[in-house]
Coordinates of C-alpha atoms in Angstrom, one line a residue:
M1 CA 0.0 0.0 0.0
G2 CA 2.8 2.4 0.8
G3 CA 3.5 3.1 -2.9
A4 CA -0.1 4.2 -3.5
H5 CA 0.4 7.0 -0.9
R6 CA 3.4 8.8 -2.3
R7 CA 3.6 12.6 -1.8
E8 CA 3.1 13.4 -5.5
G9 CA -0.3 12.2 -6.7
R10 CA -1.0 11.0 -3.2
E11 CA -4.1 8.9 -3.2
L12 CA -5.1 9.7 0.4
D13 CA -4.2 12.9 2.3
V14 CA -5.2 13.5 5.9
R15 CA -5.1 17.0 7.3
L16 CA -5.1 17.4 11.0
L17 CA -3.6 20.9 11.2
G18 CA -6.8 23.0 11.3
P19 CA -10.1 21.3 10.7
L20 CA -9.8 17.6 10.0
E21 CA -10.0 17.1 6.2
V22 CA -9.4 14.0 4.1
S23 CA -9.0 14.0 0.3
R24 CA -8.4 11.3 -2.2
Q25 CA -6.6 12.4 -5.3
G26 CA -7.5 16.0 -4.5
R27 CA -11.2 15.4 -3.9
A28 CA -12.8 15.8 -0.4
V29 CA -13.8 12.6 1.3
P30 CA -16.8 12.9 3.8
I31 CA -15.7 11.4 7.1
G32 CA -18.9 11.7 9.2
G33 CA -19.6 12.8 12.7
P34 CA -17.4 13.8 15.6
K35 CA -16.5 10.3 16.9
P36 CA -15.4 8.8 13.5
R37 CA -13.4 12.0 12.9
A38 CA -11.8 11.7 16.3
L39 CA -11.0 8.0 15.7
L40 CA -9.4 8.8 12.3
A41 CA -7.3 11.6 13.9
A42 CA -6.1 9.3 16.6
L43 CA -5.1 6.7 14.0
A44 CA -3.5 9.3 11.8
L45 CA -1.3 10.6 14.6
D46 CA 0.2 7.1 14.7
A47 CA 0.0 6.2 11.0
R48 CA 1.3 2.7 10.3
R49 CA 1.5 1.9 14.0
V50 CA -1.0 -0.2 16.0
V51 CA -3.3 2.0 18.2
S52 CA -4.8 -0.1 20.9
V53 CA -8.6 -0.2 21.4
D54 CA -8.0 1.0 25.0
G55 CA -6.1 4.0 23.6
L56 CA -8.9 4.8 21.2
L57 CA -11.5 4.5 24.0
E58 CA -9.5 7.0 26.0
S59 CA -9.2 9.3 23.0
L60 CA -12.9 9.2 22.2
W61 CA -14.3 9.1 25.8
P62 CA -11.8 10.6 28.2
G63 CA -12.4 9.3 31.7
E64 CA -15.1 6.6 31.8
P65 CA -16.3 5.3 28.4
P66 CA -19.8 4.0 28.1
E67 CA -20.3 0.2 28.2
T68 CA -21.0 0.2 24.5
A69 CA -17.8 2.1 23.6
A70 CA -15.8 -0.9 22.3
H71 CA -18.6 -1.9 20.0
A72 CA -19.0 1.8 18.9
V73 CA -15.3 1.8 17.9
Q74 CA -15.9 -1.2 15.7
V75 CA -18.8 0.6 14.1
Y76 CA -16.8 3.8 13.5
V77 CA -13.9 1.7 12.0
S78 CA -16.4 0.1 9.7
Q79 CA -17.8 3.5 8.6
L80 CA -14.3 4.8 7.9
R81 CA -13.4 1.7 5.9
K82 CA -16.5 2.3 3.7
V83 CA -15.3 5.8 2.8
L84 CA -11.6 5.4 2.9
G85 CA -11.3 1.9 1.4
P86 CA -11.4 -1.5 3.1
D87 CA -7.6 -1.8 3.3
T88 CA -7.0 1.6 4.7
I89 CA -7.6 0.6 8.3
T90 CA -6.5 -2.9 9.3
T91 CA -7.1 -4.8 12.5
R92 CA -4.0 -5.9 14.4
P93 CA -4.1 -6.9 18.0
P94 CA -4.5 -5.1 20.3
G95 CA -6.2 -2.5 18.0
Y96 CA -6.1 -0.9 14.6
V97 CA -3.6 0.5 12.1
L98 CA -4.1 3.3 9.6
E99 CA -2.2 1.9 6.6
L100 CA -1.1 5.2 5.3
D101 CA 2.4 6.4 4.9
P102 CA 3.1 9.1 7.5
G103 CA 3.8 11.5 4.6
G104 CA 0.1 11.3 3.8
V105 CA -0.7 13.1 7.1
D106 CA 0.1 16.8 7.3
V107 CA 1.3 16.7 10.9
H108 CA 4.0 14.2 10.0
R109 CA 5.0 16.1 6.9
F110 CA 5.3 19.3 9.0
A111 CA 7.5 17.5 11.6
R112 CA 9.7 16.1 8.9
L113 CA 10.2 19.5 7.3
V114 CA 11.0 21.1 10.6
G115 CA 13.6 18.4 11.2
E116 CA 15.1 19.0 7.8
G117 CA 15.1 22.8 8.3
R118 CA 17.0 22.3 11.6
E119 CA 19.6 20.3 9.8
T120 CA 20.5 23.0 7.4

C-alpha cells in the first residue's frame, strides 16, 4: 500500500492541522460525525502503527467510556473503511492501524520538514 500513498499524486491525504479534512486524489472525502473523525485523527497521529482499542477508547471518551464504547469503535472503523477503502484501516491486536504512509498526514509532513530545516 505504501507506494499508493506517495507525496506526488498522493491517493489519500489526511489534514489534522486546522479542521480535519481528508482528500483522495484532491477530492474531499466525507468522514462523518465527531466520533469517527476523532477516531481517524487518533489513528493518523500514529499512522502505520497499532493503536490499541484501549487507547482509542481513552481518546474518544476521556475518563469513563460507556459500556458500548468498544462496539462503537468497531462501528466507526467500519464506517471509515467504507469511505476510505477496506484496506486503509486494518485490524491488528490489540487494535487498529491506519495503513497510510506518514507522509500522507500533514502533521507528519510538517514534523519532517521542521527536522530537515533544523539540519540546514
